[in-house]
PDB file of C-alpha atoms and ligand atoms in Angstrom:
ATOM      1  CA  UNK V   1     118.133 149.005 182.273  1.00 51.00           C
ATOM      2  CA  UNK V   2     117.257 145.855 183.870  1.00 56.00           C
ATOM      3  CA  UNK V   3     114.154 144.870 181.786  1.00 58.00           C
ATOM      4  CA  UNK V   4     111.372 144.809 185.152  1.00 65.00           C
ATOM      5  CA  UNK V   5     112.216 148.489 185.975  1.00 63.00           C
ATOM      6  CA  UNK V   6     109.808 150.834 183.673  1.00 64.00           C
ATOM      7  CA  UNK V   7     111.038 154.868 182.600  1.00 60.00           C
ATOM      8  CA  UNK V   8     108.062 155.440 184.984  1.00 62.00           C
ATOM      9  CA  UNK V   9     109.617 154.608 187.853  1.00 64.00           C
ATOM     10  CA  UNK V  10     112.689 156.960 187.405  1.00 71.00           C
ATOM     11  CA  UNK V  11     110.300 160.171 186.853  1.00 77.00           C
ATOM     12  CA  UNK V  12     109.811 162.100 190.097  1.00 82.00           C
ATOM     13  CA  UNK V  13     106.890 163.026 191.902  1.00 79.00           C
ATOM     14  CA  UNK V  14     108.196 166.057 193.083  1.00 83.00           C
ATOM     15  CA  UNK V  15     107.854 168.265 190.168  1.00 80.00           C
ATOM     16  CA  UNK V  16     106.055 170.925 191.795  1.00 76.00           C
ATOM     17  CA  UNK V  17     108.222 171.280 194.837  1.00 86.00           C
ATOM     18  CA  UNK V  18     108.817 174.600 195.622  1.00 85.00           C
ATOM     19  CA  UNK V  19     111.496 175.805 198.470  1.00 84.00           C
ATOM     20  CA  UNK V  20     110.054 178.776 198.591  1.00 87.00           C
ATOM     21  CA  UNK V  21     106.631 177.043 199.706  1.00 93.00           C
ATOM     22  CA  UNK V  22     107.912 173.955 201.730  1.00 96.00           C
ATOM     23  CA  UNK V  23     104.322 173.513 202.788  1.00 97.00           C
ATOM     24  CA  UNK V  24     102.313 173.627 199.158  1.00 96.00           C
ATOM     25  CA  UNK V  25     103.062 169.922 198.401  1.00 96.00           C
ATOM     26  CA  UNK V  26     101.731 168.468 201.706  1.00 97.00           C
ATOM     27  CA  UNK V  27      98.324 170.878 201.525  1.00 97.00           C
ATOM     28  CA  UNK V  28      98.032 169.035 197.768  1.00 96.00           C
ATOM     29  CA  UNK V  29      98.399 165.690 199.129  1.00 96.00           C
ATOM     30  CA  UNK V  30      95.796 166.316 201.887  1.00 98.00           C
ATOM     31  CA  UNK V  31      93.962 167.597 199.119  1.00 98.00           C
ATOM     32  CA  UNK V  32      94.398 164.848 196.861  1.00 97.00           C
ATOM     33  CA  UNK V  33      93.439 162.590 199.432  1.00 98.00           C
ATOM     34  CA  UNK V  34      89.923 164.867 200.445  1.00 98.00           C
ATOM     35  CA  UNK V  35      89.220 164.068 196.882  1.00 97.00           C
ATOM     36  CA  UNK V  36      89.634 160.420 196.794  1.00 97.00           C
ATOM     37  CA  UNK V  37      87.271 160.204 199.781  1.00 98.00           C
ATOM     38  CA  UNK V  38      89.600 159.208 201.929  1.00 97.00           C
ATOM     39  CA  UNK V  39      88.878 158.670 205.670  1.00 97.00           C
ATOM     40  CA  UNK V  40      90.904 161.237 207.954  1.00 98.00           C
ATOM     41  CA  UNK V  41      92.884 162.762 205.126  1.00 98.00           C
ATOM     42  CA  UNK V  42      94.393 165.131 207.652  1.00 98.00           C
ATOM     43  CA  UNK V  43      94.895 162.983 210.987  1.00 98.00           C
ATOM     44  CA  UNK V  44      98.556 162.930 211.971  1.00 98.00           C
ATOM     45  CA  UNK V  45     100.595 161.145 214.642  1.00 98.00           C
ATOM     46  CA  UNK V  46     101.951 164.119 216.883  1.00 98.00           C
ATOM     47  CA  UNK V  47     104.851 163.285 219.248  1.00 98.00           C
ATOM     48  CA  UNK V  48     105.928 165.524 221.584  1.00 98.00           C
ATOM     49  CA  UNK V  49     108.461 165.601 224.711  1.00 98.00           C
ATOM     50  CA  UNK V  50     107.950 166.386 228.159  1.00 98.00           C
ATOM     51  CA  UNK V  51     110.725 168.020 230.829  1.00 98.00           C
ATOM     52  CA  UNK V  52     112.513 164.607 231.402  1.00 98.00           C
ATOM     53  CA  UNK V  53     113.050 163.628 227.591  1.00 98.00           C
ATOM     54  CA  UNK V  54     109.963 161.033 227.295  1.00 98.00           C
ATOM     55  CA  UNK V  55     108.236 161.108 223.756  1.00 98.00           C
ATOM     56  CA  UNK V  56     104.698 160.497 223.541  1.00 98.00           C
ATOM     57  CA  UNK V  57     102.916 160.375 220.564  1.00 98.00           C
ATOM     58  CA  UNK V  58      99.250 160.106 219.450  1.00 98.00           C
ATOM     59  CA  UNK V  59      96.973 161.016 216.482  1.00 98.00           C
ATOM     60  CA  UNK V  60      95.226 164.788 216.147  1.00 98.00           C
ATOM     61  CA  UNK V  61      93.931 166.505 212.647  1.00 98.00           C
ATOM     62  CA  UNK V  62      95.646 168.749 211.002  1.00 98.00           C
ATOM     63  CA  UNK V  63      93.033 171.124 210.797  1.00 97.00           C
ATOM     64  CA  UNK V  64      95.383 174.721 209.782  1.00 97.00           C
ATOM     65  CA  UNK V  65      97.558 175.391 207.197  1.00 98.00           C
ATOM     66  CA  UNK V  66      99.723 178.124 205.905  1.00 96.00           C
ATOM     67  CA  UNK V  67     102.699 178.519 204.074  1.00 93.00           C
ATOM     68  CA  UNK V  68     104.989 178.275 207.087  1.00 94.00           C
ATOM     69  CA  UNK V  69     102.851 176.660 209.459  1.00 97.00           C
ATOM     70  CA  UNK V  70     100.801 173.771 210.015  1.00 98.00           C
ATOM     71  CA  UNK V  71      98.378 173.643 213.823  1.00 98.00           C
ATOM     72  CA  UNK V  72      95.821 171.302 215.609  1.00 98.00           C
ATOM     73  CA  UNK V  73      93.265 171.900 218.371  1.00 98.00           C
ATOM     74  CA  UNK V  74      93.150 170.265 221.613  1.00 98.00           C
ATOM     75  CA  UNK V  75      92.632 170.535 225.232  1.00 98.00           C
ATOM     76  CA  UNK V  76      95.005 172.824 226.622  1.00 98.00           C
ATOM     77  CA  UNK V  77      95.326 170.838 230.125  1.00 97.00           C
ATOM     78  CA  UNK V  78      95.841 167.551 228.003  1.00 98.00           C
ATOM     79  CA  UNK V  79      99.210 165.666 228.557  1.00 98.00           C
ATOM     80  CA  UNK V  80     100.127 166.616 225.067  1.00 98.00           C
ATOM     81  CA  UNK V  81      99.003 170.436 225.637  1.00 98.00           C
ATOM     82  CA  UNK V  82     101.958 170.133 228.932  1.00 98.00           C
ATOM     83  CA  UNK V  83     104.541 168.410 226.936  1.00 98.00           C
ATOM     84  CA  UNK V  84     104.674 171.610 224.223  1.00 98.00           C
ATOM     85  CA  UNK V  85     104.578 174.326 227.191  1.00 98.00           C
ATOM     86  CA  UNK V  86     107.031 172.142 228.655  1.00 98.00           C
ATOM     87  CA  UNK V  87     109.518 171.575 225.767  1.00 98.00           C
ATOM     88  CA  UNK V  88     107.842 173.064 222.510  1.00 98.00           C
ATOM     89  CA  UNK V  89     109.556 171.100 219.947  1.00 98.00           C
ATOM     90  CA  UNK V  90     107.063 168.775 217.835  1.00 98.00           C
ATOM     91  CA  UNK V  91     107.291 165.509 215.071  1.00 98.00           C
ATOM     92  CA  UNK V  92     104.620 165.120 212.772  1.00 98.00           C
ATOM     93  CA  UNK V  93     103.710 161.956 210.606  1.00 98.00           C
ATOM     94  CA  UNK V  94     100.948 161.625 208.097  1.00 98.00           C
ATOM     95  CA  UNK V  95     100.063 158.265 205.686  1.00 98.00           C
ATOM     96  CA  UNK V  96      98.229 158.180 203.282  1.00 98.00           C
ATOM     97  CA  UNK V  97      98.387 154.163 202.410  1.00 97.00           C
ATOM     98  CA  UNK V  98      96.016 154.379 199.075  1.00 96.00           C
ATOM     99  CA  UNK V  99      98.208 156.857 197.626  1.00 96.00           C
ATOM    100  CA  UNK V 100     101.848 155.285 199.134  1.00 96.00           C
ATOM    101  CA  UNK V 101     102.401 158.701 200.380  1.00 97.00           C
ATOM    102  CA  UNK V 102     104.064 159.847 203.832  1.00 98.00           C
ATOM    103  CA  UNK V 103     105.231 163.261 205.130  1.00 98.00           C
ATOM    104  CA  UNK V 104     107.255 163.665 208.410  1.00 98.00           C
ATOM    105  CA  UNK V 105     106.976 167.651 209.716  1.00 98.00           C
ATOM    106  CA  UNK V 106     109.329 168.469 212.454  1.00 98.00           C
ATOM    107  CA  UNK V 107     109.123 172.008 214.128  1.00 98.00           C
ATOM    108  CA  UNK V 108     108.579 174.426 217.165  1.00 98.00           C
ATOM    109  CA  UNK V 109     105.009 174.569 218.649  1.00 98.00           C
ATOM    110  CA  UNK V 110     103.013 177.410 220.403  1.00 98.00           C
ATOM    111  CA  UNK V 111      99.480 178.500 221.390  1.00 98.00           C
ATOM    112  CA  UNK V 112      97.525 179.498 218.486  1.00 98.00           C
ATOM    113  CA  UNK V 113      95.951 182.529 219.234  1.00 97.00           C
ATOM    114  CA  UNK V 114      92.412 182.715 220.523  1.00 98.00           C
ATOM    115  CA  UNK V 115      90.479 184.423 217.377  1.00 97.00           C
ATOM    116  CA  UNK V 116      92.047 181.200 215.098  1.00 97.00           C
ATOM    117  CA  UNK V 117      90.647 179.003 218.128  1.00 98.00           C
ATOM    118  CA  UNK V 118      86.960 180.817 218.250  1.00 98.00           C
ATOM    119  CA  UNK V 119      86.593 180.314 214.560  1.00 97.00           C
ATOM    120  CA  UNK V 120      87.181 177.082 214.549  1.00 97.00           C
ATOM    121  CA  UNK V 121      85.256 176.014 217.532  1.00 98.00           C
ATOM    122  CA  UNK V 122      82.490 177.524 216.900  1.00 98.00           C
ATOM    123  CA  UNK V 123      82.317 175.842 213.164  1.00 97.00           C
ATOM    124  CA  UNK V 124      81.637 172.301 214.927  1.00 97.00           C
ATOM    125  CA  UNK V 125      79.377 170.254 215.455  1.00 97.00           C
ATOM    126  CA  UNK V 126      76.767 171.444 218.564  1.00 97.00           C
ATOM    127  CA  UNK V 127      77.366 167.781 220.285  1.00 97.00           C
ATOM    128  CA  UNK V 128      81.311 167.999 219.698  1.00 97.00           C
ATOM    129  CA  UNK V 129      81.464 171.881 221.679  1.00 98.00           C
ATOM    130  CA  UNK V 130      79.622 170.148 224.294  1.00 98.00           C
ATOM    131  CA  UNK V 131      82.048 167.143 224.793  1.00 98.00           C
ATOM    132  CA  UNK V 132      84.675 169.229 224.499  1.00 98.00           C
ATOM    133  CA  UNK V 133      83.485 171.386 227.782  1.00 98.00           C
ATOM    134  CA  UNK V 134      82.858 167.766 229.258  1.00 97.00           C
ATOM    135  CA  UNK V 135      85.866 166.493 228.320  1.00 97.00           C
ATOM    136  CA  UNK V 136      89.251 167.054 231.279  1.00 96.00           C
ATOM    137  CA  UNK V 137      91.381 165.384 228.844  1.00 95.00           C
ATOM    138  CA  UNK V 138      93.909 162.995 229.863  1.00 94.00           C
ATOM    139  CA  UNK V 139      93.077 163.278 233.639  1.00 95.00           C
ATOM    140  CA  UNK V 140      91.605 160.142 235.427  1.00 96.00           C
ATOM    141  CA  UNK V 141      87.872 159.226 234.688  1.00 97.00           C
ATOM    142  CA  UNK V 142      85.528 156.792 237.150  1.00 97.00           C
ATOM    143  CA  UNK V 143      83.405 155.584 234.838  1.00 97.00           C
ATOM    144  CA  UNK V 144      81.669 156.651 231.157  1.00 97.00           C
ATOM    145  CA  UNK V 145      78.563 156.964 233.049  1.00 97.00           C
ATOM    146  CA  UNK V 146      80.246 160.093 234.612  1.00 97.00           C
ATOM    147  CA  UNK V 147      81.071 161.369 230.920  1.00 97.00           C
ATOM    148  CA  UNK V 148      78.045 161.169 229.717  1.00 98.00           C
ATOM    149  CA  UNK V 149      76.069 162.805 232.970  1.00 98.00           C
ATOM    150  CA  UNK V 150      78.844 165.539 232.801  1.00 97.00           C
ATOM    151  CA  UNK V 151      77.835 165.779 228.781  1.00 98.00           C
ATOM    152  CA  UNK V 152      73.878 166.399 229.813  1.00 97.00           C
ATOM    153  CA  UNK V 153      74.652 168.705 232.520  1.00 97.00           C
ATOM    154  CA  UNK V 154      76.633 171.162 229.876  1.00 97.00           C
ATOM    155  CA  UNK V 155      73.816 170.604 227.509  1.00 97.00           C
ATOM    156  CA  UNK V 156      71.080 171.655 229.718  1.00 97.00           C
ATOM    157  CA  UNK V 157      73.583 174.641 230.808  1.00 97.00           C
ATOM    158  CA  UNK V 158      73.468 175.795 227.234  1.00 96.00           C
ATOM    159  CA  UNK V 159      70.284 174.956 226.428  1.00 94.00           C
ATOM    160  CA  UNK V 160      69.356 177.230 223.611  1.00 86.00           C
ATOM    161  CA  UNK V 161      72.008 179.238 224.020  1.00 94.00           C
ATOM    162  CA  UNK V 162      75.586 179.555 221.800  1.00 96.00           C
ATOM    163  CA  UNK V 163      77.793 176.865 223.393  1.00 98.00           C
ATOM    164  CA  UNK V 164      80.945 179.314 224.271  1.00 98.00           C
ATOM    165  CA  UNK V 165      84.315 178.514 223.660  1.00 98.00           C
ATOM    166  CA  UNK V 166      86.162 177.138 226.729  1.00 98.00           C
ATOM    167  CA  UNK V 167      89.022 178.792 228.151  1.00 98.00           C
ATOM    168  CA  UNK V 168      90.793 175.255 228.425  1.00 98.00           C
ATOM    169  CA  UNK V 169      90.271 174.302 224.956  1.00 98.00           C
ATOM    170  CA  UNK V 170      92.483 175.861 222.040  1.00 98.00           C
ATOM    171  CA  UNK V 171      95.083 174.889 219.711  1.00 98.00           C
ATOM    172  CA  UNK V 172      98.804 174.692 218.620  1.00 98.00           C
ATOM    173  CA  UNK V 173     100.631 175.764 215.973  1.00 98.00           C
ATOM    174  CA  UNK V 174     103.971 174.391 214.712  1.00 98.00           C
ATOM    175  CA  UNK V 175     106.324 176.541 212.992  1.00 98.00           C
ATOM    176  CA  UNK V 176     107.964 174.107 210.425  1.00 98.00           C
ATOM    177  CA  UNK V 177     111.842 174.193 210.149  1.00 97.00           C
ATOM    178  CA  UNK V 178     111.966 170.620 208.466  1.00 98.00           C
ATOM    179  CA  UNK V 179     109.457 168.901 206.079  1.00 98.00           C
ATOM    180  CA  UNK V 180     110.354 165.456 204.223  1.00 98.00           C
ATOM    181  CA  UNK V 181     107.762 164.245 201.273  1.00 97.00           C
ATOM    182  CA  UNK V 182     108.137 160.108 200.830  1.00 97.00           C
ATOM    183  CA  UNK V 183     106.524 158.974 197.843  1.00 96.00           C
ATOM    184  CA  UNK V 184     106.276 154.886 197.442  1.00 94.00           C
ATOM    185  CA  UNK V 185     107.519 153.111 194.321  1.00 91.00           C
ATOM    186  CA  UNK V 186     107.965 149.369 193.354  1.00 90.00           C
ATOM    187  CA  UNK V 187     111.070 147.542 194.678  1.00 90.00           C
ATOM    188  CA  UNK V 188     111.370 149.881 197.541  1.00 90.00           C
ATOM    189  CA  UNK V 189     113.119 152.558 195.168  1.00 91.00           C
ATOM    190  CA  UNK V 190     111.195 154.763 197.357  1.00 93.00           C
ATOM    191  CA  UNK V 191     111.560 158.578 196.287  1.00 95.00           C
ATOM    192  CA  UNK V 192     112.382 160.964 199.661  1.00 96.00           C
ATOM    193  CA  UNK V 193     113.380 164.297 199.923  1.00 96.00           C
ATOM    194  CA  UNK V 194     114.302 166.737 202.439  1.00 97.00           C
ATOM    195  CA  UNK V 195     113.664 170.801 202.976  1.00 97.00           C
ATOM    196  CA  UNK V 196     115.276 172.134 205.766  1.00 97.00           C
ATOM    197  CA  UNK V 197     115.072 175.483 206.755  1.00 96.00           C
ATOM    198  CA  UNK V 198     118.720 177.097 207.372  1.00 91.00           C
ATOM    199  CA  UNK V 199     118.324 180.695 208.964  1.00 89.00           C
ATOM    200  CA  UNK V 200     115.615 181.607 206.538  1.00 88.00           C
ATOM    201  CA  UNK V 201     116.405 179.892 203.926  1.00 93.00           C
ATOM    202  CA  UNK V 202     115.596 176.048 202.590  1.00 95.00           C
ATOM    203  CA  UNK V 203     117.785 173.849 201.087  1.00 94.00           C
ATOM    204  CA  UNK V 204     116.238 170.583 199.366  1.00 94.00           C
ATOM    205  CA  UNK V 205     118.191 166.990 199.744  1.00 94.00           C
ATOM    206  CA  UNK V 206     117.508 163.874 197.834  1.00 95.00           C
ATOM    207  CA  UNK V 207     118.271 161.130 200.342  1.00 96.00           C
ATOM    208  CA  UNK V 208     118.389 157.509 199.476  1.00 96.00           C
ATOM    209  CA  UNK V 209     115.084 155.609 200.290  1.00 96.00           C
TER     210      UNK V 209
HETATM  211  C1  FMN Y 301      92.202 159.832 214.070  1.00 90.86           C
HETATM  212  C2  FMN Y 301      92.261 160.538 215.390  1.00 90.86           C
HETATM  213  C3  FMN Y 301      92.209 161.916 215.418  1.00 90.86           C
HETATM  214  C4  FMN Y 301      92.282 162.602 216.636  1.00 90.86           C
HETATM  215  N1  FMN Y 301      92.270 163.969 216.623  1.00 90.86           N
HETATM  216  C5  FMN Y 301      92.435 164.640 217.780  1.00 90.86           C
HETATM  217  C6  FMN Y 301      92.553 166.068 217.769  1.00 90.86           C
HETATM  218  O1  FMN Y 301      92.509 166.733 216.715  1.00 90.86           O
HETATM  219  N2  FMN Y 301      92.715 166.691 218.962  1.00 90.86           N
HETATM  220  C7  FMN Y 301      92.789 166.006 220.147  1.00 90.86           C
HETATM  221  O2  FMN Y 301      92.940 166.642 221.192  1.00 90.86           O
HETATM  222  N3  FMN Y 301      92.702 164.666 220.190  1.00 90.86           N
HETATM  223  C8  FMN Y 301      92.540 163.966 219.031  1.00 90.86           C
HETATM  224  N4  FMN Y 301      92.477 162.593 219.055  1.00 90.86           N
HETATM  225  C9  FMN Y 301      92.649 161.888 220.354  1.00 90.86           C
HETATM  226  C10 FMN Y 301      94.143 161.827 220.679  1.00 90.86           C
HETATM  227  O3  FMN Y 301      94.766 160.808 219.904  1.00 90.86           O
HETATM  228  C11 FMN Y 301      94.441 161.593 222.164  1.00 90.86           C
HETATM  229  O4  FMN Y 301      93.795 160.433 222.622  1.00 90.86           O
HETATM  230  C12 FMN Y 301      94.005 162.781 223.030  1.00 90.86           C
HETATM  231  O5  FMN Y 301      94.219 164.017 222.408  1.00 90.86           O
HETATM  232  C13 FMN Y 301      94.767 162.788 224.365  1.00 90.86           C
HETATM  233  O6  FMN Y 301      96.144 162.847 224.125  1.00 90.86           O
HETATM  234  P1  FMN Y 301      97.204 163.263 225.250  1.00 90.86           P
HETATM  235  O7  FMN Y 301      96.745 162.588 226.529  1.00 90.86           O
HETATM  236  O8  FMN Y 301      98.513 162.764 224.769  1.00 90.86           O
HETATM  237  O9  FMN Y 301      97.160 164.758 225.377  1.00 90.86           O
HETATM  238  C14 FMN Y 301      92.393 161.887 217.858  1.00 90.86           C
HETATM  239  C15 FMN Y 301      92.434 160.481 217.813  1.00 90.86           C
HETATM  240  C16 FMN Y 301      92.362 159.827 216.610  1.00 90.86           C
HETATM  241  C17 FMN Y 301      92.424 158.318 216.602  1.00 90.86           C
END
């Protein structure tokens, strides 16, 4: 062994990676991260693709997870909303830099349904369930002036009242058929591998970094 390369750096970090729950790793790291303090443990760069082939991409926050399914919650009249009725397929990337950790999701996307959506909109923030009925996402805006009057004309509308969840705002869920876990390690000896799922089974590759 060449005498700069440690035992360490031959042990895997994948010990605990289960097939059977392709997902349990990435909710640790996300985990791991929440405990470390760090900021947006759970903001990921989703591209999707609309009807002629184009990718877009842009950050969201993972905010679901199950053992087959990871989602996000958006406007559903936003660019990326039409890009997933449009094509449905979905690429996830999330970084964790402090911990030299990356996971890449790919899968199929749908509309999460509404009682998912209702829970989770009506655990934020007062301010943020106004913006979001403010909000007409991705569509052309004058000026921020027009925002923000738009913002005090829903909060006089709800008042005192519950601030309802809007029909045009709701989420996506992406039903994971390929997860890879990267784990960073000196020399670029980089440890990746692969689950795939294969009718409804997954199969686990070691690739080369
Ligand atoms: C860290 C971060 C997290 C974000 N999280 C969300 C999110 O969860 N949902 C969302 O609709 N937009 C989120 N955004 C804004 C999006 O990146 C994007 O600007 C917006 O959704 C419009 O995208 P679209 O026009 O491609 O639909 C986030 C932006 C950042 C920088």
């Amino acid at each position: 062994m060449p005498s700069d390369l440690n035992i360490e750096q031959y042990t895997s970090q994948f010990t605990d990676l289960d097939s059977e729950r392709p997902l349990q790793l990435l909710a640790d790291w996300v985990q791991e991260a929440k405990d470390l303090g760090i900021a947006e443990p759970d903001a990921m760069n989703l591209a999707t693709v609309d009807e002629k082939g184009n990718p877009h991409n842009r950050m969201v926050l993972m905010r679901h997870i199950t053992e087959r399914e990871i989602g996000f919650f958006t406007n559903l009249n936003s660019s990326k909303a039409a890009d997933i009725f449009a094509t449905q397929r979905t690429s996830c990337t999330l970084w964790w830099p402090q911990l030299e950790r990356q996971v890449r999701i790919e899968g199929t996307a749908a509309e999460m349904p509404r009682n998912i959506v209702e829970e989770y909109f009506q655990s934020r923030p007062r301010n943020s369930q106004i913006a979001a009925w403010a909000s007409k996402q991705s569509t052309e805006l004058t000026s921020m002036e027009r925002l923000h009057e738009e913002f005090r004309q829903f909060e006089l509308k709800f008042s005192d009242k519950i601030v309802p969840t809007p029909t045009f705002w709701g989420g996506f869920t992406i039903h994971v058929d390929k997860i890879e876990y990267w784990h960073g390690k000196p020399f670029r000896l980089h440890e990746r591998v692969i689950l795939t799922k294969e009718d409804n089974n997954w199969s686990t590759t070691r690739i080369y970094p």
